[in-house]
Coordinates of C-alpha atoms and ligand atoms in Angstrom, one line a residue:
Chain A
M25 CA 57.4 81.8 93.7
T26 CA 59.5 83.3 96.5
F27 CA 59.1 86.8 95.1
L28 CA 55.4 86.7 95.5
E29 CA 55.6 86.1 99.3
K30 CA 55.5 89.3 101.3
Q31 CA 58.8 89.7 103.3
T32 CA 58.6 91.7 106.5
D33 CA 61.6 90.5 108.4
P34 CA 64.8 91.3 106.5
T35 CA 66.8 88.7 108.4
S36 CA 64.4 85.8 107.8
P37 CA 66.3 84.5 104.5
M38 CA 69.4 82.8 105.4
H39 CA 72.2 85.3 105.0
W40 CA 75.7 86.2 105.8
R41 CA 76.2 89.7 107.4
G42 CA 79.0 91.8 105.6
D43 CA 80.1 95.3 105.3
M44 CA 81.8 97.4 102.7
Q45 CA 84.5 99.0 104.9
A46 CA 86.7 101.7 103.1
D47 CA 88.2 104.7 104.7
Y48 CA 89.4 107.8 102.8
L49 CA 91.8 110.8 102.9
Y50 CA 90.6 113.3 100.4
P51 CA 93.3 115.8 99.5
N52 CA 92.0 119.3 99.0
G53 CA 93.5 119.4 95.6
W54 CA 95.9 121.9 93.9
A55 CA 93.7 124.9 94.0
G56 CA 91.8 123.6 97.1
D57 CA 95.1 123.4 98.9
R58 CA 95.6 127.3 98.5
F59 CA 92.0 128.2 99.2
F60 CA 91.7 126.2 102.4
K61 CA 95.3 127.1 103.7
N62 CA 94.3 130.9 103.3
L63 CA 90.7 130.2 104.9
R64 CA 92.5 128.7 108.0
D65 CA 95.4 131.2 108.2
K66 CA 93.8 134.4 107.1
G67 CA 90.2 133.8 107.3
T68 CA 89.3 135.1 104.0
F69 CA 88.0 133.7 100.7
L70 CA 90.0 133.3 97.5
A71 CA 88.7 133.0 93.9
T72 CA 90.3 132.8 90.5
R73 CA 89.4 134.8 87.5
C74 CA 89.3 133.2 84.1
P75 CA 91.6 134.9 81.6
K76 CA 89.4 134.1 78.7
C77 CA 85.7 134.6 79.9
S78 CA 86.5 136.8 83.0
K79 CA 84.2 134.8 85.2
V80 CA 85.3 134.8 88.9
L81 CA 85.4 131.3 89.8
F82 CA 84.6 130.5 93.4
P83 CA 85.9 128.5 95.4
A84 CA 89.2 129.2 93.5
R85 CA 89.8 126.6 90.9
L86 CA 92.8 125.5 88.7
Y87 CA 90.7 125.9 85.5
C88 CA 87.6 127.3 83.9
E89 CA 85.5 124.5 82.9
D90 CA 83.7 126.3 80.2
C91 CA 86.8 127.9 78.4
F92 CA 89.0 124.9 79.6
V93 CA 91.9 126.9 80.2
E94 CA 94.3 127.0 83.2
I95 CA 94.3 130.1 85.6
P96 CA 97.5 132.0 85.6
E97 CA 99.1 132.7 88.9
N98 CA 98.2 136.5 89.0
N99 CA 94.5 135.8 88.5
W100 CA 94.0 134.7 92.1
I101 CA 91.9 137.4 94.0
E102 CA 90.6 137.8 97.5
V103 CA 87.0 138.2 97.8
P104 CA 84.6 139.2 100.7
T105 CA 83.3 136.4 103.0
S106 CA 79.8 137.6 102.3
G107 CA 77.1 137.0 99.8
I108 CA 73.6 136.7 99.0
V109 CA 71.0 133.8 99.5
R110 CA 70.1 132.3 96.2
L111 CA 68.3 129.1 97.2
Y112 CA 67.3 127.7 100.5
T113 CA 65.3 125.0 102.4
F114 CA 64.4 124.2 105.9
A115 CA 65.5 120.6 106.5
K116 CA 63.6 118.6 109.2
L117 CA 65.6 115.2 108.7
D118 CA 69.3 114.6 108.7
A119 CA 71.3 112.5 106.3
H120 CA 70.2 109.3 108.0
W121 CA 66.6 110.3 107.9
E122 CA 66.4 110.9 111.6
P123 CA 64.5 114.0 112.7
L124 CA 66.6 117.0 113.5
E125 CA 66.2 118.7 116.9
K126 CA 65.1 121.9 115.1
P127 CA 64.7 122.6 111.4
R128 CA 68.1 123.6 109.8
C129 CA 68.1 126.1 106.9
M130 CA 70.4 125.0 104.2
A131 CA 71.3 127.5 101.6
L132 CA 73.1 128.3 98.5
I133 CA 75.1 131.6 98.9
D134 CA 76.2 133.6 95.8
I135 CA 79.6 135.0 97.0
E136 CA 80.0 138.6 96.5
G137 CA 82.2 139.8 93.8
T138 CA 82.3 136.3 92.2
D139 CA 80.2 134.1 89.7
G140 CA 80.4 131.2 92.1
S141 CA 78.3 130.0 95.1
I142 CA 78.7 127.7 98.1
L143 CA 76.5 125.5 100.0
G144 CA 76.2 126.6 103.7
V145 CA 74.0 126.5 106.9
L146 CA 72.0 129.6 107.3
D147 CA 71.8 130.8 111.0
V148 CA 67.9 131.7 110.9
E149 CA 64.7 130.5 112.6
E150 CA 62.2 128.8 110.5
T151 CA 60.1 131.4 108.7
D152 CA 57.3 131.8 106.2
E153 CA 59.2 134.8 104.8
D154 CA 61.1 134.6 101.6
L155 CA 64.7 134.6 102.4
T156 CA 65.8 134.9 98.7
G157 CA 68.2 137.6 98.2
L158 CA 69.1 138.0 101.9
P159 CA 72.5 139.4 102.5
V160 CA 74.7 137.1 104.7
E161 CA 78.1 137.0 106.2
A162 CA 80.1 133.9 106.9
L163 CA 80.9 133.0 110.5
L164 CA 84.3 131.2 110.8
R165 CA 85.7 129.2 113.7
P166 CA 88.1 130.9 116.0
V167 CA 91.6 130.8 114.4
K168 CA 93.2 128.3 116.7
E169 CA 90.2 125.7 115.9
R170 CA 90.5 126.0 112.0
E171 CA 91.6 122.9 110.2
G172 CA 91.4 124.0 106.6
T173 CA 88.2 122.2 105.6
M174 CA 84.7 123.4 104.8
K175 CA 83.9 122.9 108.5
D176 CA 85.9 126.2 109.2
I177 CA 82.7 127.8 107.9
V178 CA 80.5 127.4 110.9
C179 CA 77.4 129.0 109.2
F180 CA 76.2 132.1 107.3
K181 CA 74.5 134.8 109.4
P182 CA 72.2 137.5 108.1
S183 CA 74.3 140.8 107.6
V184 CA 73.5 143.5 110.2
Chain B
M5 CA 81.6 102.5 59.7
K6 CA 83.9 105.5 59.5
D7 CA 87.7 105.1 59.8
V8 CA 89.1 106.8 63.2
A9 CA 92.3 108.5 63.6
V10 CA 94.3 109.9 66.9
I11 CA 95.0 113.3 66.8
G12 CA 96.4 113.9 70.3
A13 CA 97.2 112.3 73.5
G14 CA 98.0 113.4 77.2
M15 CA 99.1 111.9 80.4
T16 CA 99.9 113.4 83.9
V17 CA 102.7 112.1 85.9
F18 CA 101.7 108.9 87.9
R19 CA 102.4 109.1 91.7
R20 CA 101.1 107.8 95.0
R21 CA 98.8 110.1 96.8
M22 CA 99.0 113.2 94.7
L23 CA 97.6 116.5 96.0
E24 CA 95.5 117.0 92.8
T25 CA 92.0 116.2 92.8
G26 CA 90.5 113.7 90.1
K27 CA 89.1 116.5 88.3
E28 CA 92.5 118.5 88.3
L29 CA 94.3 115.5 87.0
S30 CA 91.7 114.9 84.3
F31 CA 92.1 118.6 83.3
L32 CA 95.8 118.3 83.0
A33 CA 95.8 115.2 80.9
T34 CA 93.0 116.7 78.7
K35 CA 94.7 119.9 78.2
M36 CA 97.9 118.3 77.1
A37 CA 96.1 116.2 74.4
M38 CA 94.1 119.3 73.3
E39 CA 97.2 121.2 72.9
E40 CA 98.9 118.5 70.9
A41 CA 95.8 118.2 68.7
G42 CA 95.5 121.9 68.2
I43 CA 91.9 122.2 69.2
E44 CA 89.8 123.7 71.8
K45 CA 86.9 122.5 74.1
K46 CA 84.5 123.8 71.6
D47 CA 85.8 121.5 68.7
I48 CA 85.0 118.4 70.8
D49 CA 81.7 116.7 69.9
M50 CA 81.4 114.0 72.7
V51 CA 83.4 112.9 75.7
V52 CA 84.0 109.5 77.2
M53 CA 85.2 109.0 80.7
G54 CA 86.9 105.9 81.8
S55 CA 87.3 105.3 85.6
A56 CA 87.4 102.1 87.5
P57 CA 85.4 101.5 90.7
D58 CA 84.0 104.3 92.6
A59 CA 85.5 102.9 95.7
F60 CA 89.2 103.9 94.7
D61 CA 88.5 107.8 94.6
G62 CA 85.8 107.4 97.3
I63 CA 83.1 109.2 95.4
H64 CA 79.9 107.5 94.3
M65 CA 79.1 108.3 90.7
K66 CA 82.6 109.7 90.1
G67 CA 82.0 109.9 86.4
E68 CA 79.8 112.8 87.0
N69 CA 82.1 114.3 89.6
L70 CA 85.0 114.2 87.1
S71 CA 83.0 115.6 84.0
D72 CA 84.0 119.3 84.4
G73 CA 87.7 118.3 84.5
A74 CA 87.3 116.3 81.4
A75 CA 85.6 119.1 79.1
G76 CA 82.3 117.3 79.5
T77 CA 80.2 120.3 80.8
G78 CA 77.6 120.9 78.1
K79 CA 78.4 117.8 76.0
P80 CA 77.2 114.5 75.5
Y81 CA 79.3 112.5 78.1
V82 CA 79.3 109.2 79.3
R83 CA 81.4 106.9 81.7
V84 CA 82.4 103.5 80.9
F85 CA 84.1 100.9 83.1
N86 CA 85.1 97.3 83.4
G87 CA 87.6 97.2 86.1
G88 CA 91.2 96.9 84.9
G89 CA 89.9 96.5 81.4
T90 CA 88.9 100.3 81.4
G91 CA 92.1 101.8 80.2
V92 CA 91.5 100.0 76.7
F93 CA 87.8 99.9 76.9
A94 CA 87.3 103.7 77.3
P95 CA 89.2 104.3 74.0
I96 CA 87.2 101.6 72.3
A97 CA 84.0 103.5 73.4
G98 CA 85.6 106.7 72.1
W99 CA 86.2 104.7 68.8
W100 CA 82.7 103.8 68.3
H101 CA 81.4 107.4 69.1
V102 CA 83.5 108.4 65.9
A103 CA 83.1 105.2 63.9
S104 CA 79.3 105.4 64.2
G105 CA 79.3 108.9 62.8
A106 CA 77.9 110.3 66.0
A107 CA 80.8 112.4 66.6
D108 CA 83.6 113.9 64.4
I109 CA 85.8 114.5 67.4
A110 CA 85.7 112.5 70.5
L111 CA 87.6 112.9 73.6
V112 CA 88.5 110.0 75.9
V113 CA 89.7 110.8 79.5
C114 CA 90.7 108.2 82.0
E115 CA 91.4 108.9 85.7
E116 CA 92.1 107.0 88.9
K117 CA 93.0 108.4 92.2
M118 CA 93.7 105.2 94.4
G119 CA 95.5 107.2 96.9
S120 CA 92.3 108.5 98.5
C121 CA 91.3 105.0 99.6
Y122 CA 93.2 104.9 102.9
P123 CA 95.2 103.1 104.3
H124 CA 95.6 101.0 101.2
P125 CA 93.4 100.7 97.8
Q126 CA 93.6 96.9 98.8
T127 CA 90.6 97.6 101.0
A128 CA 88.4 98.4 97.9
F129 CA 89.3 95.2 96.3
R130 CA 87.9 93.4 99.2
H131 CA 84.5 94.1 97.9
I132 CA 84.7 93.0 94.4
W133 CA 84.2 89.3 95.3
D134 CA 81.0 87.2 95.3
P135 CA 79.4 88.2 98.7
I136 CA 78.0 84.7 99.3
L137 CA 80.9 82.4 98.1
D138 CA 84.1 84.2 98.4
R139 CA 83.9 87.1 100.8
P140 CA 83.2 85.1 104.0
L141 CA 86.7 83.7 103.4
N142 CA 88.2 87.3 103.6
P143 CA 90.3 87.0 100.5
N144 CA 93.0 89.2 99.4
L145 CA 93.4 89.8 95.6
V146 CA 97.0 89.0 95.7
W147 CA 96.0 85.4 96.9
L148 CA 94.1 85.0 93.7
F149 CA 96.8 86.3 91.4
A150 CA 99.3 84.0 93.3
M151 CA 97.1 81.0 92.5
E152 CA 97.0 82.0 88.7
M153 CA 100.7 82.7 88.5
N154 CA 101.4 79.5 90.3
R155 CA 99.2 77.5 87.8
Y156 CA 100.8 79.3 84.8
M157 CA 104.2 78.3 86.2
S158 CA 103.4 74.8 86.9
V159 CA 101.8 74.0 83.4
Y160 CA 104.9 75.2 81.6
N161 CA 107.5 74.5 84.2
I162 CA 108.5 78.1 84.2
K163 CA 111.2 79.5 86.4
K164 CA 110.5 82.4 88.7
E165 CA 113.6 84.1 87.2
D166 CA 112.1 84.0 83.8
I167 CA 109.1 86.0 85.2
A168 CA 111.2 88.4 87.2
R169 CA 112.9 89.4 83.8
V170 CA 109.7 91.2 82.8
A171 CA 109.7 93.2 86.0
V172 CA 113.4 94.2 85.2
K173 CA 112.7 95.0 81.5
N174 CA 109.6 97.2 82.3
K175 CA 111.2 99.1 85.1
R176 CA 114.2 99.8 82.9
N177 CA 112.0 100.7 79.9
A178 CA 110.2 103.3 82.2
V179 CA 113.4 105.2 82.7
G180 CA 112.6 107.2 79.5
H181 CA 109.2 107.9 80.5
P182 CA 108.5 111.5 81.9
C183 CA 105.4 110.2 83.8
A184 CA 107.0 107.2 85.4
Q185 CA 106.5 106.4 89.1
I186 CA 109.0 103.6 89.6
P187 CA 111.6 103.6 86.9
D188 CA 114.7 101.7 87.9
E189 CA 117.9 101.7 85.7
K190 CA 119.8 99.4 87.9
I191 CA 117.2 96.8 89.0
T192 CA 118.3 93.1 88.7
I193 CA 116.5 89.8 88.6
E194 CA 118.0 89.1 92.0
D195 CA 116.2 92.1 93.4
V196 CA 113.0 90.9 92.4
L197 CA 113.6 87.4 93.7
N198 CA 114.8 88.7 97.1
S199 CA 112.0 91.0 97.6
E200 CA 109.2 90.2 100.3
V201 CA 106.9 87.4 99.4
M202 CA 103.3 88.6 99.4
A203 CA 101.6 85.2 98.5
W204 CA 103.9 82.6 97.0
P205 CA 105.0 82.9 94.1
V206 CA 104.0 86.6 94.1
Q207 CA 106.7 88.9 95.6
R208 CA 106.4 92.7 96.1
L209 CA 108.7 93.4 93.0
D210 CA 106.3 91.3 90.8
I211 CA 103.5 94.0 91.5
S212 CA 103.0 97.4 90.0
P213 CA 102.4 100.1 92.5
P214 CA 98.9 101.8 93.3
S215 CA 99.0 105.3 91.8
D216 CA 97.0 108.6 91.0
G217 CA 97.0 109.7 87.6
A218 CA 95.1 110.6 84.3
S219 CA 95.4 110.4 80.6
A220 CA 93.6 111.5 77.6
L221 CA 93.3 110.7 73.7
I222 CA 91.5 112.6 71.0
F223 CA 89.9 110.6 68.1
C224 CA 88.9 112.2 64.7
S225 CA 87.0 110.8 61.9
A226 CA 89.3 110.0 58.8
D227 CA 87.4 112.5 56.5
K228 CA 88.5 115.4 59.1
V229 CA 91.8 114.2 60.0
R230 CA 93.9 115.8 57.2
Q231 CA 93.2 119.2 58.7
F232 CA 95.3 118.0 61.8
T233 CA 98.1 115.8 60.5
D234 CA 99.6 114.5 57.2
D235 CA 100.7 111.3 58.7
P236 CA 97.8 110.0 60.9
V237 CA 97.7 107.0 63.1
F238 CA 94.4 104.9 62.8
V239 CA 92.5 102.5 65.1
S240 CA 92.3 99.4 62.9
G241 CA 90.5 97.0 65.2
V242 CA 88.8 96.7 68.7
G243 CA 87.8 93.7 70.7
W244 CA 86.4 93.0 74.2
N245 CA 85.3 89.8 75.8
I246 CA 84.3 88.5 79.2
D247 CA 84.5 85.0 80.8
S248 CA 82.6 83.3 83.5
T249 CA 82.5 85.1 86.9
M250 CA 82.7 81.8 88.4
W251 CA 86.4 82.0 88.3
T252 CA 86.8 78.9 90.3
N253 CA 85.5 76.7 87.6
R254 CA 88.0 77.9 84.9
D255 CA 91.5 76.7 84.2
L256 CA 93.5 79.9 84.9
Y257 CA 96.7 79.0 82.9
F258 CA 95.4 80.7 79.7
P259 CA 93.4 83.9 79.4
Q260 CA 90.8 82.7 76.8
Y261 CA 88.8 85.8 77.1
V262 CA 91.8 87.8 76.0
A263 CA 92.3 85.5 73.0
N264 CA 88.5 86.1 72.2
A265 CA 89.1 89.8 72.3
A266 CA 92.2 89.7 70.3
K267 CA 90.6 87.6 67.5
M268 CA 87.8 90.1 67.3
A269 CA 90.2 92.9 66.9
Y270 CA 92.5 91.2 64.4
K271 CA 89.6 90.3 62.3
M272 CA 88.5 93.7 62.1
A273 CA 92.1 94.9 61.5
H274 CA 92.5 92.2 58.7
I275 CA 95.4 90.6 60.6
N276 CA 95.9 87.0 59.9
N277 CA 99.2 86.3 61.6
P278 CA 99.6 88.5 64.4
R279 CA 103.0 87.2 65.4
K280 CA 104.3 88.4 61.9
E281 CA 102.1 91.5 61.2
I282 CA 102.2 93.2 64.7
D283 CA 105.4 95.2 65.3
F284 CA 105.1 95.8 69.0
A285 CA 102.5 95.4 71.8
E286 CA 101.5 96.9 75.2
P287 CA 100.1 93.8 77.0
Y288 CA 98.6 94.6 80.5
D289 CA 101.3 94.1 83.0
P290 CA 99.8 94.9 86.7
F291 CA 102.0 91.7 87.5
D292 CA 105.2 90.7 85.7
Y293 CA 103.7 87.3 84.9
K294 CA 100.6 89.0 83.3
E295 CA 102.6 90.4 80.4
L296 CA 103.7 86.8 79.5
H297 CA 100.0 85.5 80.1
H298 CA 98.7 88.3 78.0
M299 CA 101.5 88.0 75.2
E300 CA 100.1 84.3 74.8
G301 CA 96.5 85.4 75.1
L302 CA 97.1 88.2 72.4
L303 CA 98.4 85.1 70.1
L304 CA 101.7 86.9 69.7
C305 CA 103.4 83.6 70.6
K306 CA 102.5 79.8 71.3
K307 CA 101.3 79.0 74.7
G308 CA 104.1 78.7 77.2
E309 CA 106.5 80.4 74.7
A310 CA 106.4 84.0 76.2
P311 CA 109.0 83.5 79.1
I312 CA 111.4 81.7 76.4
L313 CA 111.2 84.7 74.1
T314 CA 111.6 87.1 77.0
R315 CA 114.8 85.2 78.1
E316 CA 116.0 85.5 74.4
G317 CA 115.6 89.2 74.5
V318 CA 112.9 89.3 71.7
T319 CA 110.5 91.4 73.8
E320 CA 113.2 94.2 74.8
R321 CA 112.7 97.6 73.1
D322 CA 115.2 96.8 70.5
G323 CA 114.1 93.2 70.0
D324 CA 112.0 91.7 67.2
M325 CA 108.7 92.0 69.1
P326 CA 109.0 94.8 71.8
M327 CA 106.7 94.3 74.7
C328 CA 105.7 97.3 77.0
P329 CA 108.3 99.9 75.5
S330 CA 106.4 102.5 77.6
G331 CA 107.6 100.7 80.8
G332 CA 104.1 99.3 81.2
L333 CA 102.4 99.4 84.7
M334 CA 105.4 97.8 86.2
G335 CA 107.5 100.8 85.6
V336 CA 105.2 103.7 84.9
G337 CA 102.7 103.0 87.6
N338 CA 99.2 101.5 87.8
P339 CA 96.3 104.2 88.2
I340 CA 93.9 101.5 87.0
A341 CA 92.0 103.2 84.1
A342 CA 94.5 105.9 83.6
T343 CA 97.0 103.1 82.2
M344 CA 95.4 104.0 79.0
G345 CA 98.5 106.3 78.9
Q346 CA 100.8 103.2 78.5
K347 CA 98.4 100.7 76.8
V348 CA 96.8 103.2 74.1
C349 CA 98.4 106.5 74.1
E350 CA 101.7 104.9 74.0
L351 CA 100.8 103.0 70.7
Y352 CA 100.0 106.4 69.2
W353 CA 103.2 107.8 70.4
Q354 CA 105.2 105.1 69.1
L355 CA 103.4 104.9 65.7
A356 CA 103.6 108.7 65.3
G357 CA 107.3 108.6 66.1
K358 CA 106.7 110.8 69.3
A359 CA 108.0 108.3 71.9
G360 CA 111.2 110.4 72.6
K361 CA 113.7 108.3 74.4
R362 CA 111.3 105.2 74.3
Q363 CA 110.9 105.1 70.6
I364 CA 111.1 101.7 69.2
P365 CA 113.9 101.6 66.5
G366 CA 113.1 100.8 63.1
D367 CA 109.7 101.7 61.6
P368 CA 106.8 100.3 63.7
R369 CA 103.7 100.3 61.8
I370 CA 101.3 98.2 63.6
G371 CA 100.8 97.9 67.4
V372 CA 98.3 96.3 69.9
G373 CA 97.4 97.3 73.3
Q374 CA 95.4 95.4 75.8
A375 CA 93.9 95.5 79.2
W376 CA 92.5 93.0 81.7
G377 CA 90.2 93.3 84.6
D378 CA 87.4 92.2 87.0
I379 CA 87.8 88.7 88.5
M380 CA 90.5 87.6 86.0
Q381 CA 87.7 87.7 83.2
M382 CA 87.7 90.9 81.2
G383 CA 89.9 91.3 78.1
T384 CA 90.0 94.6 76.3
V385 CA 92.0 94.9 72.9
I386 CA 92.9 97.8 70.5
V387 CA 95.0 97.7 67.1
M388 CA 96.5 100.8 65.8
R389 CA 98.4 101.3 62.6
R390 CA 100.1 104.2 61.0
G391 CA 99.0 105.5 57.7
Ligands
LIG412 ZN1 86.4 130.9 81.3

């Protein structure tokens, strides 16, 4: 039975080499369009307040998923580009499982004045200290380099 | 098994490359269905999501990604899909959630965002083939349908213009549809026959467009339905069936799998003579010839008879047996799974007398909807009736 033989060379069975080529353009979405244009042009964060449960949704969304209601126009608000570290890890491997040059701190940041959080890179050296609750501030790309994507947020830096 | 009724339906506009995310499209369709039913998220017991391959939206596990836009958060939620068959299969799954007694109210949401796949969703179709036998030849899906269409035409000696009639009828029917992507009041058979040849005999206007969109349906158990409506529309039968993946070994002139699915649904619905008992149908029409093929598969006429009935006007909206009164995929658009909007929501709107400009004259009481997918092998069928 072939499945009892140990296979060490993946190319040893006769095969045909294929790929699954597919490329994408991901539109930012209706709420995302406004959020990212504002980030690009004004360098600030936008959130939306649910008219029913009053939660401040961040990043700004078209609807509250709990109450399932649409956000009215005048419930868009500007919020600070700062927040507090809720969760974090020091990553040693990248997405392809290759070692990173130096450990990268990935964190979830609770954005001030909202009930939402965002994933970001934390600009800190590896440490044994507990970083939970650390106040941080977003560092954005220079205005001319911004494209209206998540990459406009370079990282979060500890607030001075 | 419990009887299952429909209490609300919703549908976004269908367009190429919309700004809205899949979640946002799902939300808009769901909200419309919930408003029609007069219910809130808390009233929904379970949610079914229908969406075809992840490769269109470009999000692996897109069912999970879409869940918060489909009122799924915090609820029993599942995604089902069988390619192009999904638009009818997702409501079948919604039906069994309620028929089994597991849910009193089940929401079904279908979504597709083909525009994200760039430059053309055709690149995603490149990967649905058998990787050993078919893909090394680098096939295009249109080639396959061209072969099937050619076979259908040659077995019954069907003229190309009798197939083009379907494209014309459906694009004209779509004129009354608020969601329609390519309605065309003035299109003629000559326009279709003069359009670019993709792979003979398939021409550009024989094909429905790729689209973004979403649709939603809300099912309710019969014992609870009277609090929502006095004149309910019920699901009276469902069927689904798959043929061999070895498509090369089948004669493609007749979709036997659709006939198998239809027989299953008709048996459940106690329909003995579909041609006489069914008032109208929404056969799946991603290509114009598929409407004819599926009409025959649904046993609504004899084999090879569909083009003749179409030529005689029987399948027009005011004909004896209207086909695709919604405007179908050919006129309203083809966001794969979200075509539940034409194939199933339309049955509800027609039977409830809510189809507006598209309303079939007379008093339609029984309709059948159908979808088709995978490598020409999956048939999904639903029968609905009024009262
Ligand atoms: Zn809320």
